[in-house]
JSON list of C-alpha atoms in Angstrom, two decimals:
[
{"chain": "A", "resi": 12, "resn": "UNK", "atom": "CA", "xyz": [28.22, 13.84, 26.12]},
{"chain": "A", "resi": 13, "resn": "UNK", "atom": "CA", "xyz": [25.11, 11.91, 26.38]},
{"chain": "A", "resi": 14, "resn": "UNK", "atom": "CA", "xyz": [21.58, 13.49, 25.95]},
{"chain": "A", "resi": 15, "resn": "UNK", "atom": "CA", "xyz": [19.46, 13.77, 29.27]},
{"chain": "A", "resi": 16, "resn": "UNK", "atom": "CA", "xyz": [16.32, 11.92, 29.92]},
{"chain": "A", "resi": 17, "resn": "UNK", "atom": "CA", "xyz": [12.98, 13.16, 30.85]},
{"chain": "A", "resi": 18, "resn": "UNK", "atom": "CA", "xyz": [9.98, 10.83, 31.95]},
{"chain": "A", "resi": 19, "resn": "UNK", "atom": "CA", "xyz": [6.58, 11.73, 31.36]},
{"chain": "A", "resi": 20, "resn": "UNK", "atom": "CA", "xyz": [2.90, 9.93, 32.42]},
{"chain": "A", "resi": 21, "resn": "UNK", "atom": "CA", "xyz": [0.60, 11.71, 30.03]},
{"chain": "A", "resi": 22, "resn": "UNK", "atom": "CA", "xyz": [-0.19, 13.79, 27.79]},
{"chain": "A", "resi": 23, "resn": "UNK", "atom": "CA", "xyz": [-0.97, 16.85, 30.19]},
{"chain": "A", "resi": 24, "resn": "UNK", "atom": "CA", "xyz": [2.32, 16.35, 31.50]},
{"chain": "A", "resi": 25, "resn": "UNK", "atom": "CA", "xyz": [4.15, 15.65, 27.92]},
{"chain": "A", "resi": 26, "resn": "UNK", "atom": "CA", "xyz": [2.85, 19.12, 27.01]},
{"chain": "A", "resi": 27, "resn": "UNK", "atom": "CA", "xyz": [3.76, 21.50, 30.45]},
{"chain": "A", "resi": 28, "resn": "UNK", "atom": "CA", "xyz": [7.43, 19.65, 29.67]},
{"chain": "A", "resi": 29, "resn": "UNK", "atom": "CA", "xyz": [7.38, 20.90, 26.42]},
{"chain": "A", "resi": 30, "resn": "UNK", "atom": "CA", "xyz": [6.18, 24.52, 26.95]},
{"chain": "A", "resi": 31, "resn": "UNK", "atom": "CA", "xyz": [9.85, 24.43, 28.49]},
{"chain": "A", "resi": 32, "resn": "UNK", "atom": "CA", "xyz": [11.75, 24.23, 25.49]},
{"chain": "A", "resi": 33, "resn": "UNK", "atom": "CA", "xyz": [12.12, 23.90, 21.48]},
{"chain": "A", "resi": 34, "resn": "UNK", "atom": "CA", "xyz": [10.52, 20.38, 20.32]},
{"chain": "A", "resi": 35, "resn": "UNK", "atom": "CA", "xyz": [11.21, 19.50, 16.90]},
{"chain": "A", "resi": 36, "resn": "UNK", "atom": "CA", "xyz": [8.20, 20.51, 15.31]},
{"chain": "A", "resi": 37, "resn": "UNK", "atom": "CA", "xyz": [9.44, 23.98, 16.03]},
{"chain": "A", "resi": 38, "resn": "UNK", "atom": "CA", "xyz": [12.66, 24.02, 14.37]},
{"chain": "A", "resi": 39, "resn": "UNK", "atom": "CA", "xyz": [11.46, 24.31, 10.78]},
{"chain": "A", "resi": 40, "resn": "UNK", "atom": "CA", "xyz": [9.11, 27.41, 12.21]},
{"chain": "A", "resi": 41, "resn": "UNK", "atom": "CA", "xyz": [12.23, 28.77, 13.74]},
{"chain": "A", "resi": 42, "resn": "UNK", "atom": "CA", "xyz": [14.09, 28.68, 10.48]},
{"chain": "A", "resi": 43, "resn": "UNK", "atom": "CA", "xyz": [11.36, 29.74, 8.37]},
{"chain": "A", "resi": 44, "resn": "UNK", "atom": "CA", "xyz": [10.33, 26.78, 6.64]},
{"chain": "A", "resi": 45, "resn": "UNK", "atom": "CA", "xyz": [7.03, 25.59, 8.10]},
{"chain": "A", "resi": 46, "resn": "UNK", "atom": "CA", "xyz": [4.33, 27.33, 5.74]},
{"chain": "A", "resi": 47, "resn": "UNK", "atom": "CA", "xyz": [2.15, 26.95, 8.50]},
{"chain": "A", "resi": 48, "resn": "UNK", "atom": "CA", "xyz": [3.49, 28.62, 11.14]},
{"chain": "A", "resi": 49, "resn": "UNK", "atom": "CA", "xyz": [6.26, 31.11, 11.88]},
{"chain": "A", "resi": 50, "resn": "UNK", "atom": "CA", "xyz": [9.04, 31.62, 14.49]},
{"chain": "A", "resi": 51, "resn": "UNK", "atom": "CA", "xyz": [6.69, 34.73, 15.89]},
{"chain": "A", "resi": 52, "resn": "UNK", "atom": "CA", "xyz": [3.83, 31.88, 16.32]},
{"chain": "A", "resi": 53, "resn": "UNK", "atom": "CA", "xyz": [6.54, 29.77, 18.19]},
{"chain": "A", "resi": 54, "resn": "UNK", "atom": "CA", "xyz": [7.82, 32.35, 20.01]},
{"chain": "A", "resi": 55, "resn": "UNK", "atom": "CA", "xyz": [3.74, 33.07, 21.04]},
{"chain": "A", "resi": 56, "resn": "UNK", "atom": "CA", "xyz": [3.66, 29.75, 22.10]},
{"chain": "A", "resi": 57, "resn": "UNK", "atom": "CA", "xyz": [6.43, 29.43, 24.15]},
{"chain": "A", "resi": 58, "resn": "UNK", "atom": "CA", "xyz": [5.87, 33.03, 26.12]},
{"chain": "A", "resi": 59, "resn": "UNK", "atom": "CA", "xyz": [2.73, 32.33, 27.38]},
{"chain": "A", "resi": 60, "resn": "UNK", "atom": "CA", "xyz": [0.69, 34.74, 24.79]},
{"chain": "A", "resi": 61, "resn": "UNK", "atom": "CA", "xyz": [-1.44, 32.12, 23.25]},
{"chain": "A", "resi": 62, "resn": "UNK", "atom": "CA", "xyz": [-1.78, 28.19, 23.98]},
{"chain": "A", "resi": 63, "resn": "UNK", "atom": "CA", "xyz": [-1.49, 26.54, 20.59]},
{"chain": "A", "resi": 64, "resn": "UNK", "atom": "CA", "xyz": [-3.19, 23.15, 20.07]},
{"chain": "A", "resi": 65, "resn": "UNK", "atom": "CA", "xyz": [-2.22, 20.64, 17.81]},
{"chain": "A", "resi": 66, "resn": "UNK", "atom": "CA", "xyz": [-5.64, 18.88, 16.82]},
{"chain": "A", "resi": 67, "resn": "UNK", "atom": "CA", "xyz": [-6.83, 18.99, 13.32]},
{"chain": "A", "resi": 68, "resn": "UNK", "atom": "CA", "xyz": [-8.41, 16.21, 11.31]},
{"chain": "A", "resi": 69, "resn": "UNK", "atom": "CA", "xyz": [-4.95, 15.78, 9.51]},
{"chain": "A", "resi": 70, "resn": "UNK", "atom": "CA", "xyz": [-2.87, 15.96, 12.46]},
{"chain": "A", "resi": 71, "resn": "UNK", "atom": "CA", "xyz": [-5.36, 13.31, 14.39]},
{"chain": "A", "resi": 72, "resn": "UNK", "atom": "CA", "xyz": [-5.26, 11.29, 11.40]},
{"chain": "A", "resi": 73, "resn": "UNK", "atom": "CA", "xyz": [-1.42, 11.05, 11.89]},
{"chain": "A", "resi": 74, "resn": "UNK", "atom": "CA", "xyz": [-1.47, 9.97, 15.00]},
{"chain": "A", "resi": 75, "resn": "UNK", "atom": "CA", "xyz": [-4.23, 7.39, 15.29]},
{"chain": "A", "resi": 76, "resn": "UNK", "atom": "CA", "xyz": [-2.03, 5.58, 12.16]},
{"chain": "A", "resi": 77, "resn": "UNK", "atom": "CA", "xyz": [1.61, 6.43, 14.36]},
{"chain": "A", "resi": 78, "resn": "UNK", "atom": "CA", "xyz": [1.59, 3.10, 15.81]},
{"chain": "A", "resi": 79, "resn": "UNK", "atom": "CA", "xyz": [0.32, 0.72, 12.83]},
{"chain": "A", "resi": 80, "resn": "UNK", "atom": "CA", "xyz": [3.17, 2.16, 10.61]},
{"chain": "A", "resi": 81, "resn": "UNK", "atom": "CA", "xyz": [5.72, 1.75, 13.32]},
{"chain": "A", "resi": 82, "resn": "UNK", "atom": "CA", "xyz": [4.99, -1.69, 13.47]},
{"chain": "A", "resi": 83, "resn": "UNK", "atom": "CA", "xyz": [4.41, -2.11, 9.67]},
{"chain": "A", "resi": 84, "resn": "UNK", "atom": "CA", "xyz": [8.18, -1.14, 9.37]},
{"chain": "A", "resi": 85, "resn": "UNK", "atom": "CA", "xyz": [9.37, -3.08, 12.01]},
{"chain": "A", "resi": 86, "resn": "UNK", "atom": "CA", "xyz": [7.54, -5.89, 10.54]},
{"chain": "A", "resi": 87, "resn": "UNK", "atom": "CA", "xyz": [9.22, -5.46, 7.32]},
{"chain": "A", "resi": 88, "resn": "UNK", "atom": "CA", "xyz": [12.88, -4.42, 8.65]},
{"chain": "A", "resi": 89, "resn": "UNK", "atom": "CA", "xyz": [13.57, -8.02, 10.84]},
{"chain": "A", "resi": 90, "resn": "UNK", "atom": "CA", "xyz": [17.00, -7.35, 10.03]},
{"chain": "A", "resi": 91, "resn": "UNK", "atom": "CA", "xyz": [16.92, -4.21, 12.10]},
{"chain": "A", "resi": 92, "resn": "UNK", "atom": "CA", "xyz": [15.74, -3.39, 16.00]},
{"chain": "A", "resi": 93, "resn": "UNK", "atom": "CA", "xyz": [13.08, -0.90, 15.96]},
{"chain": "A", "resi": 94, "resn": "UNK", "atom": "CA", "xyz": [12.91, 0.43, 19.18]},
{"chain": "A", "resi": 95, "resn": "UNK", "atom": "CA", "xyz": [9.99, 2.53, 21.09]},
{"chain": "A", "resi": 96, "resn": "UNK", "atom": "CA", "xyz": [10.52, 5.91, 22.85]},
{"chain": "A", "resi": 97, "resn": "UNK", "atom": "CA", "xyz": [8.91, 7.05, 26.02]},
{"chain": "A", "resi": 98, "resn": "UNK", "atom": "CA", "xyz": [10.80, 9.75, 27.13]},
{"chain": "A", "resi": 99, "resn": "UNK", "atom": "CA", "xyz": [11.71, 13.10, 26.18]},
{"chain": "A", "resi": 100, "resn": "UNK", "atom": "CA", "xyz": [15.56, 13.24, 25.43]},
{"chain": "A", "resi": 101, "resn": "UNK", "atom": "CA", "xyz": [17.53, 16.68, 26.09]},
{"chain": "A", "resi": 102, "resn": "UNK", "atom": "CA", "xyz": [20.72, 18.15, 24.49]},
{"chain": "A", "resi": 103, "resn": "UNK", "atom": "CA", "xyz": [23.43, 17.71, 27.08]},
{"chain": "A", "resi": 104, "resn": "UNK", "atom": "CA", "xyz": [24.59, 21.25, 26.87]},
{"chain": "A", "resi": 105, "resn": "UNK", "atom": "CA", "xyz": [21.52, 23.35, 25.98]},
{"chain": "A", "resi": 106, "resn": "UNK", "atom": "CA", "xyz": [18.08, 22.08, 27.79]},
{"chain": "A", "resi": 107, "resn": "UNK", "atom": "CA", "xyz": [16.11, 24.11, 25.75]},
{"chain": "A", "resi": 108, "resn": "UNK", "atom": "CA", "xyz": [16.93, 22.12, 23.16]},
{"chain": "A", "resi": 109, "resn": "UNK", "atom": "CA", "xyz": [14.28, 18.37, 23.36]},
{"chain": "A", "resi": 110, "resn": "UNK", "atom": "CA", "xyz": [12.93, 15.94, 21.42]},
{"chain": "A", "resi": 111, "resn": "UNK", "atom": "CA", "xyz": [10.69, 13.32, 21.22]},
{"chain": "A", "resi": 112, "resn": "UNK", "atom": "CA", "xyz": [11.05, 10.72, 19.27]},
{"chain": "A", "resi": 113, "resn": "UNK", "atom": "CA", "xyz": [8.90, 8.25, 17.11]},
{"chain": "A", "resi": 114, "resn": "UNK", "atom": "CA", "xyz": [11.47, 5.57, 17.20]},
{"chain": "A", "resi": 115, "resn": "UNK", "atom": "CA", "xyz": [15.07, 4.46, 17.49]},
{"chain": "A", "resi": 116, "resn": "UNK", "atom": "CA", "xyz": [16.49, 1.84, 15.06]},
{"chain": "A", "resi": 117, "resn": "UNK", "atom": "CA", "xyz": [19.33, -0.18, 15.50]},
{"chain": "A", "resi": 118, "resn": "UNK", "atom": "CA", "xyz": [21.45, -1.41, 12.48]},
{"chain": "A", "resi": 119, "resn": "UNK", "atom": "CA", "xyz": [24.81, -2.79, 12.50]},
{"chain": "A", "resi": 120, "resn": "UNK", "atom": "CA", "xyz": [25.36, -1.44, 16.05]},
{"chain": "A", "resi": 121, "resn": "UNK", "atom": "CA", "xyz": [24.41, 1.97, 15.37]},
{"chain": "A", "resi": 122, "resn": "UNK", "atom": "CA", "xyz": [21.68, 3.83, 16.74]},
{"chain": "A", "resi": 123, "resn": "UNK", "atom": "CA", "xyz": [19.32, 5.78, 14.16]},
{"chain": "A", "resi": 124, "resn": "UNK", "atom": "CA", "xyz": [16.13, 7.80, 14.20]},
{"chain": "A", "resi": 125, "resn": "UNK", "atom": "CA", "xyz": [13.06, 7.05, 13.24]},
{"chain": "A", "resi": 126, "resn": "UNK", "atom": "CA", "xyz": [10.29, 9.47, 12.21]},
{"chain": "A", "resi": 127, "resn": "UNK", "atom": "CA", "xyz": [6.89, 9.04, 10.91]},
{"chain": "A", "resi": 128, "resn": "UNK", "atom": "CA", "xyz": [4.73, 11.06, 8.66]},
{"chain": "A", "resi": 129, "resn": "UNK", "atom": "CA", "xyz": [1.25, 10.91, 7.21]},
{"chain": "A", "resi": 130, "resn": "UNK", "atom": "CA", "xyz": [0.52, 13.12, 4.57]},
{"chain": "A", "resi": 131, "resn": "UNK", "atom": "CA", "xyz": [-2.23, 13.85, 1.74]},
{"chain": "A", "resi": 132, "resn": "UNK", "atom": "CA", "xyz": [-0.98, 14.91, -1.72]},
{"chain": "A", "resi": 133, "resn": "UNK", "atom": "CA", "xyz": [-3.98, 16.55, -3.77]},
{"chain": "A", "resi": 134, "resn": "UNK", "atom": "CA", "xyz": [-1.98, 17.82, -6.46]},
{"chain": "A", "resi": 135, "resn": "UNK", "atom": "CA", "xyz": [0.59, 15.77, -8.35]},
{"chain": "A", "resi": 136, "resn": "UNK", "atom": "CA", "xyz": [3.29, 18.89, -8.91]},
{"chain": "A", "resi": 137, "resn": "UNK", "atom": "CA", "xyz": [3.30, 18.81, -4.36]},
{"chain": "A", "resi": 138, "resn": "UNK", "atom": "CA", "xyz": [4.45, 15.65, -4.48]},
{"chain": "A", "resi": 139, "resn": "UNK", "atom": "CA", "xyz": [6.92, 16.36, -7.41]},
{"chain": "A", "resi": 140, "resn": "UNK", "atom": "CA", "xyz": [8.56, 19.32, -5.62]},
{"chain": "A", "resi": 141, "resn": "UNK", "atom": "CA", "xyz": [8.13, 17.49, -1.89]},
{"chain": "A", "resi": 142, "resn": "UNK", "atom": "CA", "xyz": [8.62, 14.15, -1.91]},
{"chain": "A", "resi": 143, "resn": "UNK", "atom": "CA", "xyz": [10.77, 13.04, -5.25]},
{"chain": "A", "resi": 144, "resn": "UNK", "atom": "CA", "xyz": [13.88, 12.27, -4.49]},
{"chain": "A", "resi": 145, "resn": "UNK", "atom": "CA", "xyz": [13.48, 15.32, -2.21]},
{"chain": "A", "resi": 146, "resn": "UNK", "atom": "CA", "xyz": [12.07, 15.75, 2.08]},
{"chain": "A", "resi": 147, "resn": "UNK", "atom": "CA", "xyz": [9.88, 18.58, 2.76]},
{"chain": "A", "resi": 148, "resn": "UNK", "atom": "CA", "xyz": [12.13, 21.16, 4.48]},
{"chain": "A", "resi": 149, "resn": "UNK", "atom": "CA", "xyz": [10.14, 21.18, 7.50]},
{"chain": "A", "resi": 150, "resn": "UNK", "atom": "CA", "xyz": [10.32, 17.91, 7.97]},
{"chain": "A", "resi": 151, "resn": "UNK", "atom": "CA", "xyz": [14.24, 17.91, 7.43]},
{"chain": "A", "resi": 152, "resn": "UNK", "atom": "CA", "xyz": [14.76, 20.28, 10.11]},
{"chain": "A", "resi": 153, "resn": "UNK", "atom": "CA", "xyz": [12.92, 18.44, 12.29]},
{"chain": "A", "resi": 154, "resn": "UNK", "atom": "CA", "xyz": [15.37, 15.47, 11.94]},
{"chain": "A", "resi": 155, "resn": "UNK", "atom": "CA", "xyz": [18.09, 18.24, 12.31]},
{"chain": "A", "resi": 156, "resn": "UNK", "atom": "CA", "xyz": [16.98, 18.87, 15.16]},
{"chain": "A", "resi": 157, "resn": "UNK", "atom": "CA", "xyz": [17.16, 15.40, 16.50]},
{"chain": "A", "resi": 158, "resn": "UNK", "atom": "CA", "xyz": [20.92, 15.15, 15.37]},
{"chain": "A", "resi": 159, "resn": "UNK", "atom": "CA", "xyz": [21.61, 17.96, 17.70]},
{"chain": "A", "resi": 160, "resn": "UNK", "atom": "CA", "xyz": [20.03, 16.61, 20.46]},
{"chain": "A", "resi": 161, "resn": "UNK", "atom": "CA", "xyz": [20.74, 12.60, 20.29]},
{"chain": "A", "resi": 162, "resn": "UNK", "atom": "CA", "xyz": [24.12, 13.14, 17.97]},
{"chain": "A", "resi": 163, "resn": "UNK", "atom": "CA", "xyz": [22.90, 9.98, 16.49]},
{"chain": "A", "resi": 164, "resn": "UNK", "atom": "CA", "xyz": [24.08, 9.51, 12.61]},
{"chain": "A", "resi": 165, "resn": "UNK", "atom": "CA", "xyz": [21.67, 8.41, 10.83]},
{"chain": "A", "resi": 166, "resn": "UNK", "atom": "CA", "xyz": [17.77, 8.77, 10.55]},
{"chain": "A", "resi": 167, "resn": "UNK", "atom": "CA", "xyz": [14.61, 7.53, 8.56]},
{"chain": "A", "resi": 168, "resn": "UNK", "atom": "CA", "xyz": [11.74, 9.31, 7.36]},
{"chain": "A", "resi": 169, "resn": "UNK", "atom": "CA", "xyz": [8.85, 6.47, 6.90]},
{"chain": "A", "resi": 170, "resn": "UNK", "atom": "CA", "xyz": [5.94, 8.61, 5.55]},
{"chain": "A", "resi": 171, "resn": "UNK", "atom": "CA", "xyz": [2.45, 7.12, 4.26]},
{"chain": "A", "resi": 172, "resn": "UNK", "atom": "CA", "xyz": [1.48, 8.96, 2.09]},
{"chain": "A", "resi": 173, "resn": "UNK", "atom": "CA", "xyz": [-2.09, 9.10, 0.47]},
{"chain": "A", "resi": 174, "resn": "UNK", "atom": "CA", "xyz": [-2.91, 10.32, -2.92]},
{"chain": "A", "resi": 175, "resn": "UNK", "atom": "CA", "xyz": [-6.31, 12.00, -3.86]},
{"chain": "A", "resi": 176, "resn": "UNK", "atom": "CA", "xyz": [-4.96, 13.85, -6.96]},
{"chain": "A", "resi": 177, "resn": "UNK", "atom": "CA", "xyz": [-5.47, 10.32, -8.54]},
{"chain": "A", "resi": 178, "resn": "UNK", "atom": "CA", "xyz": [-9.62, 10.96, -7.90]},
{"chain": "A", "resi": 179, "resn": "UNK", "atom": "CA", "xyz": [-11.78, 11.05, -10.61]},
{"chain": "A", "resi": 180, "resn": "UNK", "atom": "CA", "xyz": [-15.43, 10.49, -12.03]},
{"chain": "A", "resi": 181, "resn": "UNK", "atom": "CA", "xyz": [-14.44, 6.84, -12.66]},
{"chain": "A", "resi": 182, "resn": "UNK", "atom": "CA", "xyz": [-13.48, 5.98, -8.97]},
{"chain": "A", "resi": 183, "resn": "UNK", "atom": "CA", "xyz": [-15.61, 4.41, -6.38]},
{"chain": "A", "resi": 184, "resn": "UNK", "atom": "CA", "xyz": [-15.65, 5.48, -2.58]},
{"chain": "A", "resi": 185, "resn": "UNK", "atom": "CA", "xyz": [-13.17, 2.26, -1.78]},
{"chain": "A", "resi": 186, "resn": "UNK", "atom": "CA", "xyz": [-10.47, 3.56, -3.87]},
{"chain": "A", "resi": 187, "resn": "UNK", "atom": "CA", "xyz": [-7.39, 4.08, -1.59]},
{"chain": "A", "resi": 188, "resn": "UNK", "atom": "CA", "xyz": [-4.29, 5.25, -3.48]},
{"chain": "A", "resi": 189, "resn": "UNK", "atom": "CA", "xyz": [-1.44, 4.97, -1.08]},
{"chain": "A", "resi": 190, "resn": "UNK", "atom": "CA", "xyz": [2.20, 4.21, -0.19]},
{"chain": "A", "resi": 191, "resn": "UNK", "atom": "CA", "xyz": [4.80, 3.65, 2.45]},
{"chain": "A", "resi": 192, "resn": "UNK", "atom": "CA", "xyz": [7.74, 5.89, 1.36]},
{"chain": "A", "resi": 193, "resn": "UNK", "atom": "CA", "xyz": [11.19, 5.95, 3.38]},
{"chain": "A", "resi": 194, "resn": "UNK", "atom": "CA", "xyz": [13.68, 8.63, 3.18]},
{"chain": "A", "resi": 195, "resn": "UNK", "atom": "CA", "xyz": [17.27, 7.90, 4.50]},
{"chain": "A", "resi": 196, "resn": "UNK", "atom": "CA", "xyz": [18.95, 11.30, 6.49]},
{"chain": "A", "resi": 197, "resn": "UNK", "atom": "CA", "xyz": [22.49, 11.04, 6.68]},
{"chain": "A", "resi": 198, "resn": "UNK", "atom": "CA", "xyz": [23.91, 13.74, 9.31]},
{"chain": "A", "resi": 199, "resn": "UNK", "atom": "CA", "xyz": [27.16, 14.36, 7.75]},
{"chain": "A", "resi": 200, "resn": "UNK", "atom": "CA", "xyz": [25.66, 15.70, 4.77]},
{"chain": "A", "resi": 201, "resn": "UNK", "atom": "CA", "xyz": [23.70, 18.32, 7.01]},
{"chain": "A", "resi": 202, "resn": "UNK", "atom": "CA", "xyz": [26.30, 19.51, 9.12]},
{"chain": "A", "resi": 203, "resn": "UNK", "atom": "CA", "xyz": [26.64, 23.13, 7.96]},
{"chain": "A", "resi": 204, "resn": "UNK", "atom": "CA", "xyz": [22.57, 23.05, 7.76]},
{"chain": "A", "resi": 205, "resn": "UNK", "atom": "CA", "xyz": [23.04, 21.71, 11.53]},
{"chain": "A", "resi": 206, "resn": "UNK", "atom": "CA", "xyz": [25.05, 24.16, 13.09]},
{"chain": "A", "resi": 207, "resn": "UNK", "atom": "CA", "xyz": [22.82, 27.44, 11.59]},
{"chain": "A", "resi": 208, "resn": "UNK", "atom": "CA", "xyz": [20.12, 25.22, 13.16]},
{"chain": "A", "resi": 209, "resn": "UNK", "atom": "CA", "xyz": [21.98, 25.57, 16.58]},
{"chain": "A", "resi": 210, "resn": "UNK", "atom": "CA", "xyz": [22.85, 29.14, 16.51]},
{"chain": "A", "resi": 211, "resn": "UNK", "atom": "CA", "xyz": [19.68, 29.78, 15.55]},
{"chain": "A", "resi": 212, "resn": "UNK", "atom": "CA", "xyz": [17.58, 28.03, 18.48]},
{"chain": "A", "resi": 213, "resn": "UNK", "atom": "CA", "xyz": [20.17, 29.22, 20.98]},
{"chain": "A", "resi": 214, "resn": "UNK", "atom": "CA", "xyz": [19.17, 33.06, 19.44]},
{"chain": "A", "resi": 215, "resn": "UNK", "atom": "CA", "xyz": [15.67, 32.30, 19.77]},
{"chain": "A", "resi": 216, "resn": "UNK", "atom": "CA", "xyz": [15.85, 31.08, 23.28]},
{"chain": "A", "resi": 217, "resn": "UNK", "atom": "CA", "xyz": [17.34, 34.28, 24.34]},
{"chain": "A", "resi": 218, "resn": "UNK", "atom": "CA", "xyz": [13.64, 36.34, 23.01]},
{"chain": "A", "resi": 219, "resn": "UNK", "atom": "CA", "xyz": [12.27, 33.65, 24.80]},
{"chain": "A", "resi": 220, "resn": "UNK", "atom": "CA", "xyz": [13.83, 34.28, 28.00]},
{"chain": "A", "resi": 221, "resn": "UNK", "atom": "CA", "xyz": [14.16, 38.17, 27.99]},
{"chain": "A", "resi": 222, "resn": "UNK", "atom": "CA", "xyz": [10.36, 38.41, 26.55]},
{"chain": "A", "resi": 223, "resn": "UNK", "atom": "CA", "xyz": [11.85, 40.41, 23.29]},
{"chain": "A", "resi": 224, "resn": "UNK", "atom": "CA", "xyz": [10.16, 39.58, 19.86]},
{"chain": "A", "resi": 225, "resn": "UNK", "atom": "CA", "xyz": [12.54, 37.70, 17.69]},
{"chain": "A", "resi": 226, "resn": "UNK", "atom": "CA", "xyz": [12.94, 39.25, 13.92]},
{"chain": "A", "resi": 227, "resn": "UNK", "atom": "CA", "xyz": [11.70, 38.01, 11.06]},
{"chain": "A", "resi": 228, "resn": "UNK", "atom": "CA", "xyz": [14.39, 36.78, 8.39]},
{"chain": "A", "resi": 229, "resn": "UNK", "atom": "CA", "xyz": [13.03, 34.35, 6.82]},
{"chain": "A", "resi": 230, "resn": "UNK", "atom": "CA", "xyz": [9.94, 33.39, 5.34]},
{"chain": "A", "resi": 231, "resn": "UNK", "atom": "CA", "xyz": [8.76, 29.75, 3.95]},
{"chain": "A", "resi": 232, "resn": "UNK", "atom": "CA", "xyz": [9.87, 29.23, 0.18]},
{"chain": "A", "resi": 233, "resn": "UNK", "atom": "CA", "xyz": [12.15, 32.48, 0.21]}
]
């Protein structure tokens, strides 16, 4: 079955949809791997106890620079169709269960995911343990996430990411240390990963509905 389709005209109304369900930025909460926030913040959020917002200088950062490195990869990928998103897609079993995308590629007739990160590293060992050959976990259940609501196979992580570890006495204020890293997700290497993810949000959604606190079993880096 296909995903469902839900059209939005702005932000106010991207954000009452939402309230309605678990969004992708929640998933790594849920599963305890979000070190800033918990599945008893989500769980907050999505009863009605407090109204979270989602501005920060970081998190405004990321999304005044959304668009330029969308196009920046689709610049550089002309072998590939990168497509814009302007709905909110739904799982076609559980509606709980949305996402919204950054993108949508298109290689060799199949349909991918595209997600885009901005991030500051201000200690080397971060990026080390984060980023090396490696995905910050919240970030990887996001993605999970998507797979369970698009099915889609494949996705890409595009993430600019700036360094200020690299600082010191001998740099001037125009010194910019940065770089555009990609990160390939295959979903058939997540699939056991994927379906703790789903039995896990369908739990959840359950203390959402009957107003019961969900436990704690997990917390980020145990």
């Amino acid at each position: 079955m296909k995903y469902k389709e839900i059209s939005y005209s702005n932000e106010e109304e991207w954000l009452s949809i939402r309230k309605k369900g678990i969004g992708g930025s929640d998933a790594g909460a849920i599963m305890g791997k979000n070190k800033y926030r918990d599945i008893i913040d989500v769980w907050n959020d999505k009863t009605g106890r407090v109204n979270e917002k989602f501005t920060s200088p970081a998190a405004q950062r990321g999304k005044d620079l959304e668009k330029n490195i969308f196009y920046s990869y689709k610049i550089d990928n002309p072998d590939k169709d990168i497509l814009e998103v302007d709905k909110m897609y739904v799982h076609p079993k559980y509606d709980f269960i949305r996402a919204n995308l950054d993108g949508e590629i298109v290689y060799e007739n199949k349909k991918g995911i595209l997600e885009i990160k901005t991030t500051t590293i201000n200690k080397w060992n971060k990026y080390v343990e984060e980023w090396q050959n490696n995905i910050p976990e919240s970030y990887l259940y996001q993605i999970l996430h998507y797979f369970l609501v698009t099915g889609y196979e494949y996705a890409v992580l595009v993430a600019e990411i700036k360094f200020e570890c690299f600082k010191s006495e001998n740099t001037t204020p125009f010194d910019l240390d940065k770089r555009l890293q990609t990160i390939v997700i295959n979903r058939s290497d997540w699939e056991d990963e994927i379906q703790e993810l789903l039995n896990k949000e369908i739990e959840f959604w359950q203390c959402v509905k009957n107003d019961t606190e969900p436990r704690m079993i997990k917390t980020y880096g145990g």
